[in-house]
Amino acid sequence: MSTTEEHTAVTLPCVLITSSDSKFKEEELIKQILNSKTLPEPTKREEAVVWYPWTINNKYYTADVCLCAVPDTYRMSSEIAQATQAFIAYFDSTVQDGLEKLQPWISVVEDLAPEVLILVCDRVCENGVTRHEAHQWCLAHAFELVELNPQELPDEDDDFPESTGVKRIVQALNANVWSSVEMKDGHNQGFDLMSSLVASRHNNPRSRPDPPSSSLPEEGTLNNEENSQTEGSTNSTTRDEAIVDAMTNLDIQELANLTAGDADADNFERLFTKLKEMKDKASSLPHEQRKLHAEKVAKAFWTAIGGDDDEIDGLSSGEES
């Protein structure tokens, strides 16, 4: 593989796909996403990690991404981490410890903070992982549950039936604002996609506060030096918030103006472009500032489109649980 090809493979946005079920390989889910019986030629292969190309092509935009099969956390690399914008995890729902096998990924996902988080199984199982248990896990970790073969299908008479199975996965990936996106000309119903974007964020709320770092000592064990470090960390967070506030004020104002404008194609395209600009800007920030930026923008955007403040209470990682 040439240097150019290798560079492209790791710089394109990545959908990280993993499976904790030894009977269900990542490639099987990739074939379903691509709606193909065979896999395309990989753009890169590094031992057990394989990158497969995918061009998302809908009536609004195209985006080149990589579907990256990563069997376990030990195979993670900085290249994968920097490129990951979506995370899909398959688990075995027929065994009671099916979700526990995904535990090593939790800290990785919290560090990466990808826009799309999907938990996948064949279907929930009363003798293994129940629907309630799967939903509780998803709420705790801000995932969306998708059953590939759900036992209960949406009502056909429903005017707006929910998507299920791999169709829902593809829909969620199409609704993401990819860093490689290229808008198409002549889309006449652009705001339909924005509605999908908003629905995706609403159905997958990240309303839980960040857990305390495992590196922090337990309560009651702080000495004077550690107290000083904590105070310094608090001051640093305050400075971070001030920086983020100053940087996002103009962005938030423009978002509000765009969402208050006429719902035509030009206005939608500018709104979509603005979201991508803000995402690119945030990607250059340190981790804590990036989280603050994302939280404030998400809140401002939700308010701008008429969302209820009660529905996003607790979004900020700085709020108490």
C-alpha positions as YAML, in Angstrom:
chain: A
units: angstrom
residues:
- id: 1
  name: MET
  ca: [0.00, 0.00, 0.00]
- id: 2
  name: SER
  ca: [1.34, 3.44, -0.90]
- id: 3
  name: THR
  ca: [2.04, 6.13, 1.70]
- id: 4
  name: THR
  ca: [-0.84, 8.18, 0.31]
- id: 5
  name: GLU
  ca: [-3.29, 5.31, 0.63]
- id: 6
  name: GLU
  ca: [-2.17, 4.60, 4.18]
- id: 7
  name: HIS
  ca: [-2.49, 8.27, 5.14]
- id: 8
  name: THR
  ca: [-6.00, 8.41, 3.66]
- id: 9
  name: ALA
  ca: [-7.07, 5.29, 5.53]
- id: 10
  name: VAL
  ca: [-6.34, 6.79, 8.92]
- id: 11
  name: THR
  ca: [-7.37, 10.41, 8.27]
- id: 12
  name: LEU
  ca: [-10.86, 9.74, 6.95]
- id: 13
  name: PRO
  ca: [-13.54, 9.81, 9.64]
- id: 14
  name: CYS
  ca: [-13.98, 6.38, 11.15]
- id: 15
  name: VAL
  ca: [-16.91, 4.24, 12.30]
- id: 16
  name: LEU
  ca: [-15.32, 2.03, 14.93]
- id: 17
  name: ILE
  ca: [-17.11, -1.33, 15.00]
- id: 18
  name: THR
  ca: [-16.45, -3.97, 17.62]
- id: 19
  name: SER
  ca: [-18.08, -7.19, 18.80]
- id: 20
  name: SER
  ca: [-17.80, -8.83, 22.22]
- id: 21
  name: ASP
  ca: [-19.55, -11.94, 20.87]
- id: 22
  name: SER
  ca: [-17.02, -14.46, 19.58]
- id: 23
  name: LYS
  ca: [-19.69, -15.94, 17.29]
- id: 24
  name: PHE
  ca: [-20.46, -12.64, 15.59]
- id: 25
  name: LYS
  ca: [-17.54, -10.90, 13.88]
- id: 26
  name: GLU
  ca: [-17.34, -7.19, 13.14]
- id: 27
  name: GLU
  ca: [-17.19, -7.91, 9.41]
- id: 28
  name: GLU
  ca: [-20.68, -9.43, 9.51]
- id: 29
  name: LEU
  ca: [-22.14, -6.16, 10.71]
- id: 30
  name: ILE
  ca: [-20.08, -4.23, 8.17]
- id: 31
  name: LYS
  ca: [-21.56, -6.34, 5.35]
- id: 32
  name: GLN
  ca: [-25.04, -5.57, 6.62]
- id: 33
  name: ILE
  ca: [-24.31, -1.84, 6.78]
- id: 34
  name: LEU
  ca: [-22.96, -1.95, 3.22]
- id: 35
  name: ASN
  ca: [-25.89, -4.17, 2.16]
- id: 36
  name: SER
  ca: [-23.44, -6.52, 0.50]
- id: 37
  name: LYS
  ca: [-22.73, -10.25, 0.72]
- id: 38
  name: THR
  ca: [-19.02, -9.59, 0.27]
- id: 39
  name: LEU
  ca: [-16.63, -7.13, 1.82]
- id: 40
  name: PRO
  ca: [-14.85, -4.48, -0.24]
- id: 41
  name: GLU
  ca: [-11.09, -4.44, -0.55]
- id: 42
  name: PRO
  ca: [-9.69, -3.02, 2.70]
- id: 43
  name: THR
  ca: [-7.97, 0.35, 2.55]
- id: 44
  name: LYS
  ca: [-5.68, -0.79, 5.35]
- id: 45
  name: ARG
  ca: [-5.04, -3.88, 7.44]
- id: 46
  name: GLU
  ca: [-3.02, -3.92, 10.64]
- id: 47
  name: GLU
  ca: [-3.02, -7.38, 12.22]
- id: 48
  name: ALA
  ca: [-6.61, -7.90, 13.45]
- id: 49
  name: VAL
  ca: [-7.72, -4.32, 12.70]
- id: 50
  name: VAL
  ca: [-9.15, -3.72, 9.23]
- id: 51
  name: TRP
  ca: [-10.35, -0.51, 7.55]
- id: 52
  name: TYR
  ca: [-13.09, -0.81, 4.90]
- id: 53
  name: PRO
  ca: [-14.07, 2.11, 2.65]
- id: 54
  name: TRP
  ca: [-17.61, 3.45, 2.53]
- id: 55
  name: THR
  ca: [-19.02, 6.44, 0.73]
- id: 56
  name: ILE
  ca: [-22.20, 7.72, 2.35]
- id: 57
  name: ASN
  ca: [-24.21, 9.01, -0.58]
- id: 58
  name: ASN
  ca: [-27.66, 10.44, 0.00]
- id: 59
  name: LYS
  ca: [-29.64, 13.22, -1.64]
- id: 60
  name: TYR
  ca: [-28.12, 15.84, 0.64]
- id: 61
  name: TYR
  ca: [-24.41, 15.06, 0.78]
- id: 62
  name: THR
  ca: [-21.59, 12.58, 0.20]
- id: 63
  name: ALA
  ca: [-18.97, 11.65, 2.78]
- id: 64
  name: ASP
  ca: [-16.08, 9.21, 2.54]
- id: 65
  name: VAL
  ca: [-15.64, 7.29, 5.79]
- id: 66
  name: CYS
  ca: [-13.95, 4.12, 7.00]
- id: 67
  name: LEU
  ca: [-15.72, 1.22, 8.67]
- id: 68
  name: CYS
  ca: [-13.02, 0.05, 11.04]
- id: 69
  name: ALA
  ca: [-13.25, -3.44, 12.58]
- id: 70
  name: VAL
  ca: [-11.52, -3.42, 15.97]
- id: 71
  name: PRO
  ca: [-11.94, -6.67, 17.96]
- id: 72
  name: ASP
  ca: [-10.82, -5.35, 21.37]
- id: 73
  name: THR
  ca: [-9.42, -2.33, 23.19]
- id: 74
  name: TYR
  ca: [-5.86, -3.70, 22.99]
- id: 75
  name: ARG
  ca: [-5.93, -3.02, 19.24]
- id: 76
  name: MET
  ca: [-6.68, 0.68, 19.65]
- id: 77
  name: SER
  ca: [-4.16, 3.18, 18.29]
- id: 78
  name: SER
  ca: [-3.86, 6.95, 18.22]
- id: 79
  name: GLU
  ca: [-4.75, 6.94, 14.52]
- id: 80
  name: ILE
  ca: [-8.03, 5.15, 15.18]
- id: 81
  name: ALA
  ca: [-8.79, 7.34, 18.19]
- id: 82
  name: GLN
  ca: [-8.27, 10.58, 16.28]
- id: 83
  name: ALA
  ca: [-10.44, 9.44, 13.38]
- id: 84
  name: THR
  ca: [-13.34, 7.87, 15.30]
- id: 85
  name: GLN
  ca: [-16.61, 9.78, 14.93]
- id: 86
  name: ALA
  ca: [-19.01, 6.88, 15.51]
- id: 87
  name: PHE
  ca: [-18.86, 3.79, 17.72]
- id: 88
  name: ILE
  ca: [-20.94, 0.63, 17.21]
- id: 89
  name: ALA
  ca: [-20.68, -2.28, 19.64]
- id: 90
  name: TYR
  ca: [-22.30, -5.70, 19.16]
- id: 91
  name: PHE
  ca: [-22.93, -7.95, 22.16]
- id: 92
  name: ASP
  ca: [-24.38, -11.38, 22.83]
- id: 93
  name: SER
  ca: [-27.80, -10.80, 24.41]
- id: 94
  name: THR
  ca: [-28.40, -14.52, 25.04]
- id: 95
  name: VAL
  ca: [-25.97, -14.61, 27.98]
- id: 96
  name: GLN
  ca: [-26.46, -12.70, 31.21]
- id: 97
  name: ASP
  ca: [-22.96, -11.20, 31.21]
- id: 98
  name: GLY
  ca: [-23.22, -10.05, 27.60]
- id: 99
  name: LEU
  ca: [-23.04, -6.36, 28.48]
- id: 100
  name: GLU
  ca: [-20.26, -6.84, 31.02]
- id: 101
  name: LYS
  ca: [-17.94, -7.92, 28.21]
- id: 102
  name: LEU
  ca: [-18.20, -4.39, 26.77]
- id: 103
  name: GLN
  ca: [-16.99, -2.79, 29.99]
- id: 104
  name: PRO
  ca: [-13.36, -2.30, 28.79]
- id: 105
  name: TRP
  ca: [-14.69, -0.07, 26.01]
- id: 106
  name: ILE
  ca: [-16.50, 2.37, 28.30]
- id: 107
  name: SER
  ca: [-13.47, 4.44, 29.31]
- id: 108
  name: VAL
  ca: [-12.26, 4.44, 25.70]
- id: 109
  name: VAL
  ca: [-15.60, 5.74, 24.45]
- id: 110
  name: GLU
  ca: [-15.73, 8.42, 27.15]
- id: 111
  name: ASP
  ca: [-12.33, 9.69, 26.04]
- id: 112
  name: LEU
  ca: [-13.19, 9.61, 22.33]
- id: 113
  name: ALA
  ca: [-16.70, 11.09, 22.77]
- id: 114
  name: PRO
  ca: [-17.92, 10.10, 19.27]
- id: 115
  name: GLU
  ca: [-21.11, 11.71, 17.99]
- id: 116
  name: VAL
  ca: [-22.83, 8.37, 17.30]
- id: 117
  name: LEU
  ca: [-23.01, 5.59, 19.91]
- id: 118
  name: ILE
  ca: [-24.97, 2.45, 19.06]
- id: 119
  name: LEU
  ca: [-25.37, -0.78, 21.02]
- id: 120
  name: VAL
  ca: [-26.35, -3.71, 18.79]
- id: 121
  name: CYS
  ca: [-27.62, -7.23, 19.38]
- id: 122
  name: ASP
  ca: [-29.67, -9.74, 17.45]
- id: 123
  name: ARG
  ca: [-32.59, -9.21, 19.85]
- id: 124
  name: VAL
  ca: [-32.98, -8.81, 23.58]
- id: 125
  name: CYS
  ca: [-33.53, -12.06, 25.46]
- id: 126
  name: GLU
  ca: [-35.48, -12.73, 28.65]
- id: 127
  name: ASN
  ca: [-33.05, -15.53, 29.54]
- id: 128
  name: GLY
  ca: [-30.02, -13.34, 28.89]
- id: 129
  name: VAL
  ca: [-29.97, -9.54, 28.68]
- id: 130
  name: THR
  ca: [-33.52, -8.25, 28.94]
- id: 131
  name: ARG
  ca: [-34.88, -5.18, 27.21]
- id: 132
  name: HIS
  ca: [-34.98, -3.33, 30.51]
- id: 133
  name: GLU
  ca: [-31.35, -4.16, 31.27]
- id: 134
  name: ALA
  ca: [-30.24, -3.13, 27.78]
- id: 135
  name: HIS
  ca: [-32.12, 0.17, 28.01]
- id: 136
  name: GLN
  ca: [-30.70, 0.90, 31.46]
- id: 137
  name: TRP
  ca: [-27.19, 0.28, 30.13]
- id: 138
  name: CYS
  ca: [-27.83, 2.58, 27.18]
- id: 139
  name: LEU
  ca: [-29.16, 5.33, 29.43]
- id: 140
  name: ALA
  ca: [-26.12, 5.05, 31.67]
- id: 141
  name: HIS
  ca: [-23.66, 5.28, 28.79]
- id: 142
  name: ALA
  ca: [-25.60, 7.45, 26.28]
- id: 143
  name: PHE
  ca: [-26.00, 4.73, 23.64]
- id: 144
  name: GLU
  ca: [-28.92, 3.91, 21.37]
- id: 145
  name: LEU
  ca: [-30.10, 0.28, 21.36]
- id: 146
  name: VAL
  ca: [-30.63, -1.37, 17.98]
- id: 147
  name: GLU
  ca: [-31.87, -4.95, 17.57]
- id: 148
  name: LEU
  ca: [-31.01, -6.46, 14.19]
- id: 149
  name: ASN
  ca: [-34.00, -8.81, 14.35]
- id: 150
  name: PRO
  ca: [-36.43, -7.37, 16.88]
- id: 151
  name: GLN
  ca: [-39.27, -9.56, 18.03]
- id: 152
  name: GLU
  ca: [-41.69, -6.64, 18.03]
- id: 153
  name: LEU
  ca: [-41.84, -4.62, 14.82]
- id: 154
  name: PRO
  ca: [-43.29, -1.09, 14.55]
- id: 155
  name: ASP
  ca: [-47.00, -0.79, 13.84]
- id: 156
  name: GLU
  ca: [-47.48, -0.63, 10.06]
- id: 157
  name: ASP
  ca: [-50.45, 1.69, 10.56]
- id: 158
  name: ASP
  ca: [-48.30, 4.25, 12.34]
- id: 159
  name: ASP
  ca: [-47.90, 7.40, 10.26]
- id: 160
  name: PHE
  ca: [-44.28, 7.73, 11.39]
- id: 161
  name: PRO
  ca: [-42.99, 4.22, 12.13]
- id: 162
  name: GLU
  ca: [-39.59, 3.94, 13.78]
- id: 163
  name: SER
  ca: [-36.76, 2.38, 11.81]
- id: 164
  name: THR
  ca: [-35.34, -0.87, 13.16]
- id: 165
  name: GLY
  ca: [-32.44, -3.21, 12.51]
- id: 166
  name: VAL
  ca: [-29.52, -2.30, 10.31]
- id: 167
  name: LYS
  ca: [-31.73, 0.29, 8.59]
- id: 168
  name: ARG
  ca: [-31.71, 2.30, 11.82]
- id: 169
  name: ILE
  ca: [-27.92, 2.03, 12.05]
- id: 170
  name: VAL
  ca: [-27.50, 3.32, 8.51]
- id: 171
  name: GLN
  ca: [-30.02, 6.08, 9.21]
- id: 172
  name: ALA
  ca: [-28.08, 7.22, 12.29]
- id: 173
  name: LEU
  ca: [-24.81, 7.23, 10.35]
- id: 174
  name: ASN
  ca: [-26.41, 9.24, 7.54]
- id: 175
  name: ALA
  ca: [-27.64, 11.79, 10.09]
- id: 176
  name: ASN
  ca: [-24.16, 12.49, 11.46]
- id: 177
  name: VAL
  ca: [-22.22, 15.60, 10.46]
- id: 178
  name: TRP
  ca: [-19.04, 13.96, 9.14]
- id: 179
  name: SER
  ca: [-15.81, 15.90, 8.87]
- id: 180
  name: SER
  ca: [-15.50, 14.71, 5.24]
- id: 181
  name: VAL
  ca: [-18.99, 15.85, 4.20]
- id: 182
  name: GLU
  ca: [-19.53, 17.45, 0.79]
- id: 183
  name: MET
  ca: [-22.93, 19.02, 0.31]
- id: 184
  name: LYS
  ca: [-24.85, 18.41, -2.91]
- id: 185
  name: ASP
  ca: [-26.46, 21.14, -4.98]
- id: 186
  name: GLY
  ca: [-30.16, 21.26, -5.72]
- id: 187
  name: HIS
  ca: [-31.52, 19.59, -2.58]
- id: 188
  name: ASN
  ca: [-35.05, 20.90, -2.22]
- id: 189
  name: GLN
  ca: [-35.93, 19.34, 1.09]
- id: 190
  name: GLY
  ca: [-32.81, 20.06, 3.08]
- id: 191
  name: PHE
  ca: [-34.52, 20.66, 6.36]
- id: 192
  name: ASP
  ca: [-35.74, 17.06, 6.44]
- id: 193
  name: LEU
  ca: [-32.16, 16.04, 7.17]
- id: 194
  name: MET
  ca: [-31.85, 18.65, 9.88]
- id: 195
  name: SER
  ca: [-34.97, 17.18, 11.45]
- id: 196
  name: SER
  ca: [-33.26, 13.79, 11.40]
- id: 197
  name: LEU
  ca: [-30.18, 15.30, 13.01]
- id: 198
  name: VAL
  ca: [-32.22, 16.83, 15.78]
- id: 199
  name: ALA
  ca: [-34.19, 13.61, 16.28]
- id: 200
  name: SER
  ca: [-30.98, 11.62, 16.49]
- id: 201
  name: ARG
  ca: [-29.58, 13.90, 19.20]
- id: 202
  name: HIS
  ca: [-32.93, 13.88, 21.03]
- id: 203
  name: ASN
  ca: [-33.22, 10.08, 20.98]
- id: 204
  name: ASN
  ca: [-29.63, 9.69, 22.16]
- id: 205
  name: PRO
  ca: [-29.30, 12.33, 24.89]
- id: 206
  name: ARG
  ca: [-26.02, 12.63, 26.73]
- id: 207
  name: SER
  ca: [-27.67, 13.87, 29.89]
- id: 208
  name: ARG
  ca: [-25.53, 12.13, 32.45]
- id: 209
  name: PRO
  ca: [-22.64, 13.91, 34.16]
- id: 210
  name: ASP
  ca: [-19.16, 12.59, 33.53]
- id: 211
  name: PRO
  ca: [-18.06, 10.01, 36.13]
- id: 212
  name: PRO
  ca: [-15.16, 10.98, 38.38]
- id: 213
  name: SER
  ca: [-11.77, 10.03, 37.05]
- id: 214
  name: SER
  ca: [-10.49, 6.68, 38.27]
- id: 215
  name: SER
  ca: [-7.16, 8.38, 38.94]
- id: 216
  name: LEU
  ca: [-8.66, 10.52, 41.72]
- id: 217
  name: PRO
  ca: [-8.26, 9.30, 45.33]
- id: 218
  name: GLU
  ca: [-11.29, 8.20, 47.29]
- id: 219
  name: GLU
  ca: [-13.20, 10.71, 49.38]
- id: 220
  name: GLY
  ca: [-11.47, 11.50, 52.67]
- id: 221
  name: THR
  ca: [-7.95, 10.63, 51.53]
- id: 222
  name: LEU
  ca: [-6.89, 14.03, 50.19]
- id: 223
  name: ASN
  ca: [-3.89, 15.59, 51.86]
- id: 224
  name: ASN
  ca: [-2.93, 19.26, 51.65]
- id: 225
  name: GLU
  ca: [-0.97, 18.80, 48.45]
- id: 226
  name: GLU
  ca: [-3.84, 17.02, 46.76]
- id: 227
  name: ASN
  ca: [-6.24, 19.72, 47.95]
- id: 228
  name: SER
  ca: [-4.03, 22.29, 46.27]
- id: 229
  name: GLN
  ca: [-4.10, 20.26, 43.08]
- id: 230
  name: THR
  ca: [-7.89, 20.08, 43.25]
- id: 231
  name: GLU
  ca: [-8.13, 23.85, 43.68]
- id: 232
  name: GLY
  ca: [-5.80, 24.31, 40.74]
- id: 233
  name: SER
  ca: [-7.94, 21.99, 38.65]
- id: 234
  name: THR
  ca: [-11.04, 24.00, 39.57]
- id: 235
  name: ASN
  ca: [-9.35, 27.24, 38.59]
- id: 236
  name: SER
  ca: [-8.23, 25.64, 35.34]
- id: 237
  name: THR
  ca: [-11.80, 24.56, 34.61]
- id: 238
  name: THR
  ca: [-13.02, 28.10, 35.26]
- id: 239
  name: ARG
  ca: [-10.47, 29.45, 32.81]
- id: 240
  name: ASP
  ca: [-11.49, 26.82, 30.28]
- id: 241
  name: GLU
  ca: [-15.12, 27.85, 30.61]
- id: 242
  name: ALA
  ca: [-14.22, 31.49, 30.05]
- id: 243
  name: ILE
  ca: [-12.28, 30.63, 26.91]
- id: 244
  name: VAL
  ca: [-15.09, 28.47, 25.58]
- id: 245
  name: ASP
  ca: [-17.70, 31.12, 26.37]
- id: 246
  name: ALA
  ca: [-15.79, 33.76, 24.43]
- id: 247
  name: MET
  ca: [-15.21, 31.45, 21.48]
- id: 248
  name: THR
  ca: [-18.78, 30.16, 21.21]
- id: 249
  name: ASN
  ca: [-20.73, 33.41, 21.65]
- id: 250
  name: LEU
  ca: [-20.62, 34.31, 17.97]
- id: 251
  name: ASP
  ca: [-21.22, 30.73, 16.87]
- id: 252
  name: ILE
  ca: [-24.26, 30.41, 19.11]
- id: 253
  name: GLN
  ca: [-25.67, 33.71, 17.88]
- id: 254
  name: GLU
  ca: [-25.34, 32.62, 14.26]
- id: 255
  name: LEU
  ca: [-26.96, 29.28, 15.04]
- id: 256
  name: ALA
  ca: [-29.89, 31.09, 16.60]
- id: 257
  name: ASN
  ca: [-30.23, 33.36, 13.57]
- id: 258
  name: LEU
  ca: [-30.07, 30.46, 11.14]
- id: 259
  name: THR
  ca: [-32.63, 28.33, 12.97]
- id: 260
  name: ALA
  ca: [-34.95, 31.33, 13.21]
- id: 261
  name: GLY
  ca: [-34.73, 31.98, 9.47]
- id: 262
  name: ASP
  ca: [-36.76, 30.63, 6.59]
- id: 263
  name: ALA
  ca: [-36.50, 26.87, 6.14]
- id: 264
  name: ASP
  ca: [-35.17, 27.00, 2.59]
- id: 265
  name: ALA
  ca: [-32.31, 25.09, 1.00]
- id: 266
  name: ASP
  ca: [-29.81, 27.96, 1.23]
- id: 267
  name: ASN
  ca: [-30.51, 28.50, 4.91]
- id: 268
  name: PHE
  ca: [-30.20, 24.77, 5.61]
- id: 269
  name: GLU
  ca: [-26.91, 24.51, 3.74]
- id: 270
  name: ARG
  ca: [-25.44, 27.37, 5.75]
- id: 271
  name: LEU
  ca: [-26.72, 25.79, 8.97]
- id: 272
  name: PHE
  ca: [-25.18, 22.44, 8.04]
- id: 273
  name: THR
  ca: [-21.91, 24.13, 7.07]
- id: 274
  name: LYS
  ca: [-21.90, 26.10, 10.31]
- id: 275
  name: LEU
  ca: [-22.28, 22.93, 12.36]
- id: 276
  name: LYS
  ca: [-19.33, 21.41, 10.52]
- id: 277
  name: GLU
  ca: [-17.23, 24.54, 11.10]
- id: 278
  name: MET
  ca: [-18.00, 24.47, 14.80]
- id: 279
  name: LYS
  ca: [-17.14, 20.78, 14.98]
- id: 280
  name: ASP
  ca: [-13.79, 21.38, 13.21]
- id: 281
  name: LYS
  ca: [-13.04, 24.26, 15.55]
- id: 282
  name: ALA
  ca: [-13.82, 22.16, 18.61]
- id: 283
  name: SER
  ca: [-11.59, 19.31, 17.42]
- id: 284
  name: SER
  ca: [-8.52, 21.52, 17.86]
- id: 285
  name: LEU
  ca: [-9.30, 22.27, 21.51]
- id: 286
  name: PRO
  ca: [-7.93, 20.40, 24.53]
- id: 287
  name: HIS
  ca: [-10.19, 17.62, 25.80]
- id: 288
  name: GLU
  ca: [-11.92, 19.55, 28.62]
- id: 289
  name: GLN
  ca: [-12.45, 22.66, 26.50]
- id: 290
  name: ARG
  ca: [-13.79, 20.51, 23.67]
- id: 291
  name: LYS
  ca: [-16.39, 18.97, 26.00]
- id: 292
  name: LEU
  ca: [-17.44, 22.39, 27.29]
- id: 293
  name: HIS
  ca: [-17.72, 23.72, 23.75]
- id: 294
  name: ALA
  ca: [-19.90, 20.79, 22.66]
- id: 295
  name: GLU
  ca: [-22.16, 21.07, 25.69]
- id: 296
  name: LYS
  ca: [-22.76, 24.80, 25.32]
- id: 297
  name: VAL
  ca: [-23.38, 24.58, 21.58]
- id: 298
  name: ALA
  ca: [-25.75, 21.64, 22.01]
- id: 299
  name: LYS
  ca: [-27.75, 23.53, 24.63]
- id: 300
  name: ALA
  ca: [-27.86, 26.70, 22.54]
- id: 301
  name: PHE
  ca: [-28.91, 24.83, 19.41]
- id: 302
  name: TRP
  ca: [-31.61, 22.88, 21.27]
- id: 303
  name: THR
  ca: [-33.00, 26.13, 22.67]
- id: 304
  name: ALA
  ca: [-32.79, 27.83, 19.28]
- id: 305
  name: ILE
  ca: [-35.01, 25.21, 17.63]
- id: 306
  name: GLY
  ca: [-37.60, 25.55, 20.36]
- id: 307
  name: GLY
  ca: [-36.58, 22.61, 22.56]
- id: 308
  name: ASP
  ca: [-37.69, 22.41, 26.17]
- id: 309
  name: ASP
  ca: [-34.95, 23.28, 28.68]
- id: 310
  name: ASP
  ca: [-36.21, 20.53, 31.00]
- id: 311
  name: GLU
  ca: [-35.26, 17.91, 28.41]
- id: 312
  name: ILE
  ca: [-31.57, 18.85, 28.51]
- id: 313
  name: ASP
  ca: [-31.20, 19.49, 32.24]
- id: 314
  name: GLY
  ca: [-27.98, 17.96, 33.48]
- id: 315
  name: LEU
  ca: [-26.30, 17.96, 30.06]
- id: 316
  name: SER
  ca: [-23.27, 19.85, 31.30]
- id: 317
  name: SER
  ca: [-20.54, 17.70, 32.77]
- id: 318
  name: GLY
  ca: [-19.98, 20.43, 35.29]
- id: 319
  name: GLU
  ca: [-23.36, 19.96, 36.96]
- id: 320
  name: GLU
  ca: [-23.88, 17.83, 40.00]
- id: 321
  name: SER
  ca: [-25.59, 14.47, 39.61]
...
